[in-house]
Tab-separated table of C-alpha atoms in Angstrom:
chain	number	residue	atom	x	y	z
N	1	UNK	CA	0.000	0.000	0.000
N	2	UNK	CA	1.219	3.512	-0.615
N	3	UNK	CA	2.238	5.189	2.435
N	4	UNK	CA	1.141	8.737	3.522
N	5	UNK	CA	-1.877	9.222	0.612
N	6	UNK	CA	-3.183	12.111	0.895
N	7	UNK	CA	-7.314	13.477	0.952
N	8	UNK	CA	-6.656	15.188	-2.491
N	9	UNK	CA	-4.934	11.677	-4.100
N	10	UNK	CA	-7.845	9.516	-2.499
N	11	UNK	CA	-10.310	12.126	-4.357
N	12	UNK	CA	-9.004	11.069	-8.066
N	13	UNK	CA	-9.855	7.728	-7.441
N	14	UNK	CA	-12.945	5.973	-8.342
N	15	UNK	CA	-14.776	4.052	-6.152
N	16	UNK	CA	-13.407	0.694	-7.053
N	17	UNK	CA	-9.804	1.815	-6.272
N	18	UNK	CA	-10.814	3.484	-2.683
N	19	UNK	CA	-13.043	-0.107	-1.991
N	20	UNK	CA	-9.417	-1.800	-2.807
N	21	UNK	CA	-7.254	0.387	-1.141
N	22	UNK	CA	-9.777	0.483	2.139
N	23	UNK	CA	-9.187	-3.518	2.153
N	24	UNK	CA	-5.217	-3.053	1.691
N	25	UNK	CA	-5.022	-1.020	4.551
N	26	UNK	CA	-7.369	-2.992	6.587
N	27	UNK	CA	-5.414	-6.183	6.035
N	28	UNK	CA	-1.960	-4.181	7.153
N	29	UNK	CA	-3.644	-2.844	9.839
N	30	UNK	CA	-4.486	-6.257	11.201
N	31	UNK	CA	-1.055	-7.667	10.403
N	32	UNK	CA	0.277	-4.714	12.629
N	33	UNK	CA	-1.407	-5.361	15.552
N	34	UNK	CA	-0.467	-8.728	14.742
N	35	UNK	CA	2.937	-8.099	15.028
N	36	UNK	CA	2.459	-5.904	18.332
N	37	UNK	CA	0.200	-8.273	20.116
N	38	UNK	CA	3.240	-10.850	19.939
N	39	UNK	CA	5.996	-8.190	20.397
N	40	UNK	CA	7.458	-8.019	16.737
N	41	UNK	CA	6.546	-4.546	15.795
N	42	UNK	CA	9.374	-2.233	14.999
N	43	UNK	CA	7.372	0.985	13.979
N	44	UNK	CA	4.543	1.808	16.212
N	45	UNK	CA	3.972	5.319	14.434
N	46	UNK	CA	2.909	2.969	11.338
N	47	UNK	CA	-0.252	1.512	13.374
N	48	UNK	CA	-1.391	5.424	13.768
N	49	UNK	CA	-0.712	6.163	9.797
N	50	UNK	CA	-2.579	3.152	8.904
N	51	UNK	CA	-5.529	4.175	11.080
N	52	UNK	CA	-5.576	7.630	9.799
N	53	UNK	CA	-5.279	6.663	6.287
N	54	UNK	CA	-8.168	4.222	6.662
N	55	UNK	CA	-10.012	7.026	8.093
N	56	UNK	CA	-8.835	9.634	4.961
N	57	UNK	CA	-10.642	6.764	2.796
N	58	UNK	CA	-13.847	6.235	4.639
N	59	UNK	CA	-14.057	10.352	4.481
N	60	UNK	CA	-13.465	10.326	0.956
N	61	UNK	CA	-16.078	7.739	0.157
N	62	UNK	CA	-18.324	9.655	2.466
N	63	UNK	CA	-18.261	12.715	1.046
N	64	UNK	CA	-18.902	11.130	-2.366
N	65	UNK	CA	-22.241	9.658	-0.993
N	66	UNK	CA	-23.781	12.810	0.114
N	67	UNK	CA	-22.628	14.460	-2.899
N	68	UNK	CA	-20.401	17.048	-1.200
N	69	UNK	CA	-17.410	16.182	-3.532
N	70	UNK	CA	-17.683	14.584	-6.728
N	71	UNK	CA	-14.842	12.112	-8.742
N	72	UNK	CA	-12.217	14.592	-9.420
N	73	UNK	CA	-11.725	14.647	-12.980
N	74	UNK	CA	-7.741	15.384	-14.165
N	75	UNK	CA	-7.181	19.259	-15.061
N	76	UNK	CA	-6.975	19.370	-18.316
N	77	UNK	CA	-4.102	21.296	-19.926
N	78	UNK	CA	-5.550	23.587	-22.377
């Protein structure tokens, strides 16, 4: 999974991408408290990146339902 996306990348997604992202991070999130349940995690600060970017997604997809933001389309140059 990319690491530190950002509100404005998540918004040029379309839904299908954000659905598989959501269930990348979900699956490293697990793996990470895996890891610190049995004492093998190196990089706590990752389990509160994964959360937030989790949360960045959710938002996104949110905001698409009640139609406050709409797919970002890519500026065109002209």
């Amino acid at each position: 999974m990319a690491k530190g996306l950002t509100a404005a990348e998540l918004r040029q997604n379309d839904k299908d991408e954000l659905v598989t992202k959501l269930k990348e991070a979900k699956e490293e999130l697990f793996n990470l408290r895996f890891q610190a349940a049995t004492g093998q995690l190196e990089s706590h600060g990752r389990l509160r990146a994964v959360r937030r970017e989790i949360a960045r997604i959710y938002t996104v997809m949110r905001e698409r339902e009640l139609g406050i933001i709409t797919e970002v389309k890519e500026p065109s140059d002209g």
